[in-house]
Amino acid sequence: MIYNADEMGISVVHKPGKVVAELGRNHVVSGQRGKNHTLMACVSASAFVLPPIITYPRKRALPDNYKAGAVPNTLFVTSTNGWINSELYFEWLKFFSNNIPPARPVLLVQDGHSSHMSIEAIEYAKSSQIYILCLPSHTTHILQPLDIGVFKSFKSNFSKAFTNYVSKNPGRVITPDLMSSLVSEAWLVSVTHLSIMSGFRKSGLFPFNPSVVNDRLGPSEVFKEESKSNGTPELTLPTIQHSTIDSPLTPEICDVSSAHVLSDTHSINPTPSVDISPVPLAHMDTNSSVSVNDDHTELFTEEQEKLFSKCFEEGCDLYDPLFVTWLKIRHPYCCVSVSFDALSECTATTCTKKRENSKRRKEKKRRKEKKEEKRKKEGEKDEAKRKKEEERRKEEEKKKEEERKKEEERKKKEERKKEERKKKEEEKKRKEEEKYLKKQTAYCSLRKKLKEEDSCPKCEVKYDVSDIWIACHVCDRWLNFECTELKDRSNIPDTFICQDCVKV
């Protein structure tokens, strides 16, 4: 398996493509200068992606809020200046060894920075069967897959993530605790299967093709012409020879998890001449030798070509590392990608477009049925609720009708009582009127009688209209006021009884 690891510097200071400045100014310098952070990535030729490592410029331990929204299983470390040193690289090398697929040996391609060359790291790599290949100086932009295929896209998407955050949160300053979430947003769209495979292909590492970079690494045309004119031999770069290697049969077909990661594994011979061949597979003949060349014409037999072409056209799933290798060579942009959980066992699955569409249709049908069932249940609930509401409404109407009848009965009773009271009052008034009439009649008769008698029975004084006369209520005789025992003329009682009647 071929891996490539590289670091890149990132910062929380946003550098947008366009800025607003005074008219006529050609250079605009930002007053901010953020601290450096280092992001280290590692990918394989089979598009296996190791979670990144982010180095923060801190002395204390990293708070938990700095890890929010990060890429799953990201390794967080700190250093004084935010750069990776020998100790941190040794820690990452252990992380790398523990979380890659178990196939050994592996080739780790990286630059020749001094932090990568510690004695402890080299001894650990040797014990773990990790062969470290350091690229020559000033050639990483040509030979390093991450620089060619991934980091350029990542920097662009990282800047877009900054711009989106600033536009959605105007006035808010981007702080280091937001770094991991912004890295995750750019990581998911940048570190893809196509970008990784493109980087390895353009660097000539896999599929192995030195002619891709030979022209760029050779001497310039001017230097060649001067060499010829001076009679000195022309400088040429050494070429890597291809060899034919006999490969024994693998005892059994690899499982799904190792089928994809073993497809680009090479046997590495640490000698000046580098021999690279595919991993022996169960479909190869024990006595046949497979020669690798740039055209891949002798890598597969006729029967294998027919079988793999038929499987590719029909969209079949063939869990065979040789089929995966055939896909990568014949159809590099349709090759099956590999996913990996850094803290769990290596898992890899192949999915064709036909199966994805079928799965999508089944999922869509399942969601539709679930939605229909949910709508049906909601309809039943609404119907039950409507019936319950109708019953409640009828019950309320019934209660209102009963209350209305009771109110009518009460009003009728009150009306009857009012009529009875009215009748009683009328009867009472009639009786009072009758009594008054009787009294007036009696008074008139007494007056008439008094006029007939025309004198007081005691003093025998004749009746005088100008004087006060009082009638006894017992004997009905009229007496002169002077003949009574009353003294106050202004306070005459309503009922008067004469002395003769009192004695009786």
Coordinates of C-alpha atoms in Angstrom, one line a residue:
M1 CA 0.0 0.0 0.0
I2 CA 1.3 3.5 -0.9
Y3 CA 0.6 6.4 1.4
N4 CA 1.3 10.1 1.1
A5 CA 1.5 12.4 4.2
D6 CA 2.0 16.1 4.1
E7 CA 1.5 19.3 6.2
M8 CA 0.0 22.6 5.4
G9 CA -0.3 25.9 7.4
I10 CA -3.7 27.4 8.2
S11 CA -4.8 30.5 10.1
V12 CA -7.9 32.0 11.6
V13 CA -7.2 35.3 9.7
H14 CA -9.4 35.4 6.7
K15 CA -7.7 36.4 3.4
P16 CA -10.6 37.1 1.0
G17 CA -10.1 37.3 -2.8
K18 CA -11.7 40.7 -3.0
V19 CA -11.4 43.6 -0.5
V20 CA -12.8 47.2 -0.3
A21 CA -10.1 49.8 -0.4
E22 CA -9.5 53.5 -1.2
L23 CA -9.6 54.3 -4.8
G24 CA -6.1 54.4 -6.4
R25 CA -4.4 52.1 -3.9
N26 CA -2.7 49.2 -5.5
H27 CA -1.6 47.3 -2.3
V28 CA -3.8 46.7 0.7
V29 CA -2.1 45.3 3.8
S30 CA -4.2 43.7 6.6
G31 CA -3.4 44.8 10.1
Q32 CA -4.1 41.3 11.5
R33 CA -1.5 38.6 11.6
G34 CA -2.9 35.4 13.0
K35 CA -1.0 32.6 14.7
N36 CA 0.0 29.6 12.6
H37 CA -1.8 26.3 12.8
T38 CA -0.7 23.1 11.1
L39 CA -2.9 20.6 9.4
M40 CA -1.4 17.2 8.5
A41 CA -3.2 14.8 6.1
C42 CA -2.5 11.3 4.9
V43 CA -4.1 9.4 2.0
S44 CA -3.4 6.2 0.1
A45 CA -3.4 5.3 -3.6
S46 CA -6.7 3.4 -3.0
A47 CA -8.4 6.6 -1.7
F48 CA -8.1 5.6 1.9
V49 CA -8.2 8.7 4.1
L50 CA -6.7 8.9 7.6
P51 CA -8.3 11.5 9.9
P52 CA -6.3 14.7 10.0
I53 CA -4.1 16.0 12.8
I54 CA -4.4 19.7 13.8
T55 CA -1.6 21.4 15.7
Y56 CA -2.6 24.5 17.8
P57 CA -0.1 27.1 19.1
R58 CA -0.7 26.5 22.8
K59 CA 1.1 25.3 25.9
R60 CA -1.9 24.2 27.9
A61 CA -4.3 21.4 27.1
L62 CA -6.9 22.0 24.4
P63 CA -10.4 22.8 25.7
D64 CA -13.3 20.7 24.6
N65 CA -15.0 23.5 22.7
Y66 CA -12.0 23.6 20.3
K67 CA -13.0 20.1 19.1
A68 CA -16.7 20.8 18.3
G69 CA -17.7 20.1 14.7
A70 CA -14.3 18.5 13.8
V71 CA -13.8 15.7 11.3
P72 CA -14.5 12.4 13.1
N73 CA -11.5 10.9 15.0
T74 CA -9.3 14.0 14.4
L75 CA -6.1 14.0 16.4
F76 CA -5.6 17.3 18.3
V77 CA -2.1 18.3 19.5
T78 CA -0.4 21.5 20.7
S79 CA 3.1 23.0 20.3
T80 CA 4.7 26.3 21.2
N81 CA 4.7 27.8 17.6
G82 CA 1.9 25.7 16.0
W83 CA 4.4 23.6 13.9
I84 CA 4.9 19.9 13.9
N85 CA 8.1 18.9 15.6
S86 CA 9.9 15.5 16.0
E87 CA 7.9 14.5 19.1
L88 CA 4.5 15.3 17.5
Y89 CA 5.5 13.5 14.3
F90 CA 6.5 10.4 16.3
E91 CA 3.0 10.6 18.0
W92 CA 1.4 10.9 14.6
L93 CA 3.4 7.9 13.2
K94 CA 2.0 5.7 16.0
F95 CA -1.5 7.0 15.2
F96 CA -0.8 6.2 11.5
S97 CA 0.4 2.7 12.3
N98 CA -2.6 1.9 14.6
N99 CA -5.3 3.1 12.3
I100 CA -4.4 2.0 8.8
P101 CA -5.4 -1.4 7.4
P102 CA -3.3 -4.3 8.7
A103 CA -1.6 -5.1 5.4
R104 CA 2.2 -4.8 5.6
P105 CA 4.6 -3.6 4.4
V106 CA 3.5 -0.1 3.4
L107 CA 5.3 2.7 1.7
L108 CA 5.0 6.2 3.2
V109 CA 5.9 9.0 0.8
Q110 CA 6.6 12.4 2.4
D111 CA 8.9 15.4 2.2
G112 CA 12.4 15.4 3.8
H113 CA 11.7 17.9 6.7
S114 CA 14.0 17.4 9.7
S115 CA 11.0 16.7 12.0
H116 CA 10.4 13.5 10.0
M117 CA 14.0 12.1 10.4
S118 CA 14.2 11.4 14.2
I119 CA 15.9 8.2 15.3
E120 CA 12.8 7.1 17.3
A121 CA 10.5 7.6 14.3
I122 CA 12.8 5.6 12.0
E123 CA 13.2 2.8 14.5
Y124 CA 9.4 2.6 15.1
A125 CA 8.7 2.7 11.3
K126 CA 11.2 -0.2 10.8
S127 CA 9.7 -2.3 13.5
S128 CA 6.2 -1.6 12.1
Q129 CA 7.2 -2.5 8.5
I130 CA 6.7 1.1 7.3
Y131 CA 9.1 2.1 4.5
I132 CA 9.6 5.9 4.5
L133 CA 10.5 7.5 1.2
C134 CA 11.6 11.2 1.4
L135 CA 11.1 13.2 -1.8
P136 CA 14.0 15.4 -3.1
S137 CA 14.0 19.0 -2.2
H138 CA 11.9 21.4 -4.4
T139 CA 10.0 18.6 -6.1
T140 CA 7.0 18.1 -3.8
H141 CA 4.9 20.3 -6.1
I142 CA 5.5 17.7 -8.8
L143 CA 5.9 14.4 -7.0
Q144 CA 3.6 14.8 -3.9
P145 CA -0.1 13.6 -4.6
L146 CA -1.5 15.8 -1.8
D147 CA 0.0 18.9 -3.2
I148 CA -1.2 18.1 -6.7
G149 CA -4.7 16.8 -6.0
V150 CA -6.0 17.7 -2.6
F151 CA -4.5 20.7 -0.9
K152 CA -5.2 23.2 -3.7
S153 CA -8.9 22.3 -3.5
F154 CA -8.8 22.3 0.3
K155 CA -7.4 25.8 0.5
S156 CA -10.0 27.2 -1.9
N157 CA -12.9 25.5 0.1
F158 CA -11.4 26.6 3.4
S159 CA -11.4 30.2 2.2
K160 CA -15.1 29.7 1.1
A161 CA -16.0 28.4 4.5
F162 CA -14.4 31.5 6.1
T163 CA -16.4 33.7 3.7
N164 CA -19.7 31.9 4.4
Y165 CA -19.2 32.2 8.1
V166 CA -18.4 35.9 8.0
S167 CA -21.4 36.6 5.8
K168 CA -23.8 34.6 8.1
N169 CA -22.3 36.2 11.3
P170 CA -21.5 39.8 10.5
G171 CA -19.3 41.6 13.0
R172 CA -18.2 38.3 14.7
V173 CA -14.5 37.6 14.9
I174 CA -13.3 34.1 13.9
T175 CA -11.5 32.6 16.9
P176 CA -9.4 29.4 17.2
D177 CA -12.3 27.5 18.7
L178 CA -14.0 27.7 15.3
M179 CA -11.0 26.2 13.4
S180 CA -12.0 22.6 13.6
S181 CA -15.6 23.1 12.3
L182 CA -14.3 25.2 9.4
V183 CA -11.7 22.6 8.6
S184 CA -14.4 19.9 8.7
E185 CA -16.6 21.9 6.2
A186 CA -13.8 22.2 3.7
W187 CA -12.4 18.6 4.3
L188 CA -15.6 16.9 3.4
V189 CA -15.8 18.5 -0.1
S190 CA -12.0 18.5 -0.8
V191 CA -10.7 15.2 0.3
T192 CA -12.6 13.0 -2.2
H193 CA -11.9 9.8 -4.1
L194 CA -11.4 11.6 -7.4
S195 CA -9.0 14.3 -6.1
I196 CA -6.9 11.6 -4.3
M197 CA -6.7 9.3 -7.4
S198 CA -6.0 12.3 -9.6
G199 CA -3.1 13.3 -7.4
F200 CA -1.5 9.9 -7.4
R201 CA -2.0 9.6 -11.2
K202 CA -0.5 13.0 -12.0
S203 CA 2.5 12.4 -9.7
G204 CA 3.2 9.1 -11.5
L205 CA 3.2 7.1 -8.3
F206 CA 0.1 5.0 -9.0
P207 CA -0.4 3.8 -11.6
F208 CA 3.4 3.9 -11.8
N209 CA 4.3 6.1 -14.8
P210 CA 7.7 8.0 -14.6
S211 CA 7.0 9.5 -18.0
V212 CA 4.4 11.9 -16.4
V213 CA 7.1 13.7 -14.5
N214 CA 10.3 13.0 -16.4
D215 CA 9.9 16.0 -18.7
R216 CA 9.3 18.3 -15.7
L217 CA 12.2 17.0 -13.7
G218 CA 14.8 17.0 -16.5
P219 CA 17.3 19.7 -17.3
S220 CA 16.2 22.8 -19.3
E221 CA 16.6 23.1 -23.0
V222 CA 19.2 25.8 -22.7
F223 CA 21.3 23.7 -20.4
K224 CA 21.1 20.8 -22.9
E225 CA 22.3 23.0 -25.8
E226 CA 25.2 24.4 -23.8
S227 CA 26.3 20.9 -22.8
K228 CA 26.3 19.8 -26.4
S229 CA 28.3 22.9 -27.6
N230 CA 30.9 22.4 -24.9
G231 CA 31.4 18.7 -25.8
T232 CA 30.3 17.6 -22.3
P233 CA 28.0 14.6 -22.0
E234 CA 24.3 15.4 -21.7
L235 CA 22.8 15.0 -18.3
T236 CA 19.9 12.5 -18.1
L237 CA 17.9 11.3 -15.2
P238 CA 18.0 7.6 -14.2
T239 CA 14.9 5.7 -15.2
I240 CA 13.1 3.2 -13.0
Q241 CA 13.1 -0.2 -14.6
H242 CA 10.2 -2.6 -14.6
S243 CA 10.7 -6.2 -13.8
T244 CA 8.7 -9.3 -14.1
I245 CA 8.0 -11.0 -10.7
D246 CA 6.5 -14.4 -10.2
S247 CA 3.7 -14.3 -7.7
P248 CA 2.4 -17.4 -5.9
L249 CA -1.2 -18.1 -5.4
T250 CA -3.0 -16.5 -2.4
P251 CA -4.6 -19.4 -0.4
E252 CA -8.1 -17.8 -0.4
I253 CA -9.9 -14.7 -1.8
C254 CA -9.5 -11.6 0.4
D255 CA -12.5 -10.4 2.4
V256 CA -14.4 -7.2 1.6
S257 CA -12.4 -5.0 4.0
S258 CA -9.1 -5.9 2.5
A259 CA -10.2 -6.3 -1.1
H260 CA -9.9 -2.6 -1.9
V261 CA -6.8 -1.7 0.2
L262 CA -4.7 -4.5 -1.2
S263 CA -5.3 -3.6 -4.8
D264 CA -2.5 -1.0 -4.9
T265 CA -0.1 -2.8 -2.5
H266 CA 3.3 -3.3 -3.9
S267 CA 6.2 -5.3 -2.8
I268 CA 9.1 -3.0 -2.1
N269 CA 12.7 -3.9 -2.5
P270 CA 15.0 -1.3 -0.8
T271 CA 17.7 -1.4 -3.6
P272 CA 18.7 1.1 -6.2
S273 CA 16.5 -0.7 -8.7
V274 CA 12.8 -0.4 -7.6
D275 CA 10.6 -3.4 -8.5
I276 CA 6.9 -2.9 -8.1
S277 CA 4.2 -5.5 -8.8
P278 CA 0.6 -6.0 -7.8
V279 CA -0.3 -8.2 -4.8
P280 CA -0.7 -11.8 -5.8
L281 CA -4.4 -12.8 -6.1
A282 CA -6.4 -15.9 -6.2
H283 CA -7.3 -15.5 -9.9
M284 CA -3.6 -15.6 -11.0
D285 CA -2.0 -18.7 -12.2
T286 CA 0.8 -20.0 -10.0
N287 CA 3.2 -20.5 -12.9
S288 CA 2.4 -17.3 -14.8
S289 CA 4.4 -14.2 -14.5
V290 CA 2.7 -10.8 -14.7
S291 CA 4.8 -8.0 -16.2
V292 CA 3.8 -4.4 -15.4
N293 CA 4.1 -1.8 -18.1
D294 CA 2.6 1.6 -18.9
D295 CA -0.1 0.2 -21.2
H296 CA -1.2 -2.6 -18.8
T297 CA -1.6 -4.9 -21.8
E298 CA -0.3 -8.0 -20.1
L299 CA -1.7 -7.5 -16.6
F300 CA -5.0 -9.4 -17.3
T301 CA -5.8 -12.4 -19.3
E302 CA -8.4 -12.5 -22.1
E303 CA -10.9 -14.4 -19.9
Q304 CA -10.4 -11.9 -17.1
E305 CA -10.8 -8.9 -19.5
K306 CA -14.1 -10.4 -20.8
L307 CA -15.4 -11.2 -17.3
F308 CA -14.5 -7.8 -15.8
S309 CA -15.9 -6.0 -18.8
K310 CA -19.2 -7.9 -18.5
C311 CA -19.4 -7.3 -14.8
F312 CA -18.8 -3.6 -15.3
E313 CA -21.5 -3.3 -18.0
E314 CA -24.1 -5.2 -16.0
G315 CA -23.2 -3.3 -12.8
C316 CA -22.4 -6.4 -10.8
D317 CA -20.7 -6.4 -7.4
L318 CA -17.6 -8.5 -7.5
Y319 CA -15.6 -8.5 -4.3
D320 CA -12.3 -9.2 -5.9
P321 CA -9.1 -7.1 -5.5
L322 CA -8.1 -7.9 -9.1
F323 CA -11.4 -6.6 -10.3
V324 CA -10.8 -3.4 -8.3
T325 CA -7.4 -3.1 -9.8
W326 CA -8.9 -3.5 -13.3
L327 CA -11.5 -0.8 -12.5
K328 CA -8.7 1.6 -11.4
I329 CA -6.8 1.1 -14.6
R330 CA -9.6 0.9 -17.2
H331 CA -12.1 3.2 -15.6
P332 CA -10.3 5.4 -13.0
Y333 CA -13.2 7.7 -12.6
C334 CA -15.7 4.9 -11.9
C335 CA -13.4 3.2 -9.4
V336 CA -14.9 2.1 -6.0
S337 CA -13.9 4.4 -3.2
V338 CA -12.9 3.2 0.3
S339 CA -14.2 4.6 3.6
F340 CA -12.5 4.1 6.9
D341 CA -13.3 4.6 10.6
A342 CA -9.9 5.4 12.2
L343 CA -10.8 3.9 15.6
S344 CA -12.5 0.7 14.4
E345 CA -11.5 -2.1 12.1
C346 CA -10.9 -1.3 8.5
T347 CA -14.1 -1.7 6.4
A348 CA -14.5 -1.2 2.7
T349 CA -17.5 -1.8 0.5
T350 CA -18.1 -1.6 -3.2
C351 CA -21.3 -0.2 -4.5
T352 CA -22.3 0.2 -8.2
K353 CA -24.6 2.8 -9.6
K354 CA -27.3 0.2 -10.2
R355 CA -27.4 -0.9 -6.6
E356 CA -27.3 2.7 -5.4
N357 CA -30.3 3.5 -7.6
S358 CA -32.1 0.4 -6.5
K359 CA -31.4 1.2 -2.9
R360 CA -32.5 4.8 -3.5
R361 CA -35.8 3.6 -5.1
K362 CA -36.5 1.2 -2.2
E363 CA -35.7 3.9 0.3
K364 CA -38.0 6.3 -1.6
K365 CA -40.8 3.6 -1.7
R366 CA -40.3 2.9 2.0
R367 CA -40.5 6.6 2.8
K368 CA -43.6 6.9 0.6
E369 CA -45.3 4.0 2.3
K370 CA -44.4 5.3 5.7
K371 CA -45.7 8.7 4.7
E372 CA -48.9 7.2 3.4
E373 CA -49.3 5.1 6.6
K374 CA -48.7 8.2 8.7
R375 CA -51.2 10.2 6.6
K376 CA -53.8 7.3 7.0
K377 CA -53.2 7.3 10.8
E378 CA -53.5 11.0 10.9
G379 CA -56.8 10.8 8.9
E380 CA -58.2 8.2 11.3
K381 CA -57.1 10.4 14.2
D382 CA -58.8 13.4 12.6
E383 CA -62.0 11.4 11.9
A384 CA -62.1 10.2 15.5
K385 CA -61.4 13.8 16.7
R386 CA -64.2 15.1 14.4
K387 CA -66.7 12.5 15.7
K388 CA -65.7 13.3 19.3
E389 CA -66.1 17.0 18.5
E390 CA -69.5 16.4 16.9
E391 CA -70.7 14.4 20.0
R392 CA -69.4 17.1 22.3
R393 CA -71.2 19.7 20.2
K394 CA -74.5 17.7 20.3
E395 CA -74.1 17.3 24.1
E396 CA -73.6 21.0 24.5
E397 CA -76.6 21.8 22.3
K398 CA -78.7 19.4 24.4
K399 CA -77.5 21.0 27.6
K400 CA -78.3 24.4 26.2
E401 CA -81.8 23.3 25.2
E402 CA -82.4 22.0 28.7
E403 CA -81.1 25.2 30.2
R404 CA -83.3 27.2 27.9
K405 CA -86.4 25.2 28.9
K406 CA -85.6 25.6 32.6
E407 CA -85.2 29.3 32.0
E408 CA -88.6 29.5 30.3
E409 CA -90.2 27.6 33.2
R410 CA -88.6 29.9 35.7
K411 CA -89.8 33.0 33.7
K412 CA -93.3 31.5 33.6
K413 CA -93.3 30.9 37.4
E414 CA -92.1 34.5 38.0
E415 CA -94.8 35.8 35.7
R416 CA -97.5 33.8 37.6
K417 CA -96.1 35.0 40.9
K418 CA -96.2 38.6 39.7
E419 CA -99.8 38.1 38.5
E420 CA -100.8 36.6 41.9
R421 CA -99.0 39.5 43.7
K422 CA -100.8 41.9 41.5
K423 CA -104.1 40.3 42.1
K424 CA -103.5 40.4 45.9
E425 CA -102.5 44.0 45.8
E426 CA -105.6 44.8 43.7
E427 CA -107.8 42.8 46.2
K428 CA -106.2 44.6 49.1
K429 CA -106.6 48.0 47.4
R430 CA -110.2 47.1 46.6
K431 CA -110.9 46.2 50.3
E432 CA -109.3 49.4 51.5
E433 CA -111.4 51.4 49.1
E434 CA -114.5 49.5 50.3
K435 CA -113.5 50.2 53.9
Y436 CA -112.8 53.8 53.1
L437 CA -116.2 54.0 51.4
K438 CA -117.9 52.4 54.4
K439 CA -116.1 54.9 56.7
Q440 CA -117.1 57.8 54.6
T441 CA -120.6 56.5 54.4
A442 CA -120.7 56.1 58.2
Y443 CA -119.2 59.6 58.6
C444 CA -121.8 61.0 56.3
S445 CA -124.6 59.3 58.1
L446 CA -123.2 60.6 61.4
R447 CA -123.0 64.0 60.1
K448 CA -126.5 63.8 58.9
K449 CA -127.6 62.4 62.3
L450 CA -125.7 65.2 64.0
K451 CA -127.3 67.8 61.9
E452 CA -130.6 66.3 62.8
E453 CA -129.8 66.3 66.5
D454 CA -128.1 69.7 66.1
S455 CA -126.9 69.9 69.8
C456 CA -124.2 68.4 72.2
P457 CA -125.7 65.7 74.5
K458 CA -123.8 67.1 77.5
C459 CA -123.9 70.9 77.3
E460 CA -126.8 71.0 74.8
V461 CA -125.0 73.7 72.8
K462 CA -126.2 73.7 69.2
Y463 CA -123.8 72.6 66.5
D464 CA -121.5 75.3 65.2
V465 CA -119.5 74.7 62.0
S466 CA -116.7 77.1 63.2
D467 CA -116.1 75.1 66.4
I468 CA -114.5 71.6 66.8
W469 CA -116.8 68.6 67.3
I470 CA -115.7 65.1 67.9
A471 CA -117.7 61.8 67.4
C472 CA -117.5 58.9 69.8
H473 CA -116.7 55.6 68.0
V474 CA -118.8 53.6 70.3
C475 CA -122.1 55.5 70.7
D476 CA -121.7 57.6 67.5
R477 CA -122.6 60.8 69.4
W478 CA -121.0 64.1 68.5
L479 CA -119.6 66.1 71.4
N480 CA -118.3 69.6 71.6
F481 CA -114.5 69.8 72.1
E482 CA -115.1 71.6 75.3
C483 CA -117.2 68.7 76.7
T484 CA -114.4 66.2 76.1
E485 CA -111.3 65.6 78.2
L486 CA -109.0 66.5 75.4
K487 CA -106.8 69.6 75.9
D488 CA -104.7 70.0 72.7
R489 CA -106.8 71.0 69.7
S490 CA -103.9 70.4 67.4
N491 CA -103.3 66.8 68.5
I492 CA -106.7 65.1 68.1
P493 CA -106.6 61.2 68.1
D494 CA -108.1 59.2 65.3
T495 CA -110.2 57.1 67.7
F496 CA -112.1 58.8 70.4
I497 CA -114.4 57.2 73.1
C498 CA -116.5 59.4 75.3
Q499 CA -116.6 59.1 79.1
D500 CA -120.0 57.5 79.2
C501 CA -118.9 54.7 76.9
V502 CA -115.7 54.2 78.9
K503 CA -117.6 53.7 82.1
V504 CA -119.8 51.1 80.4

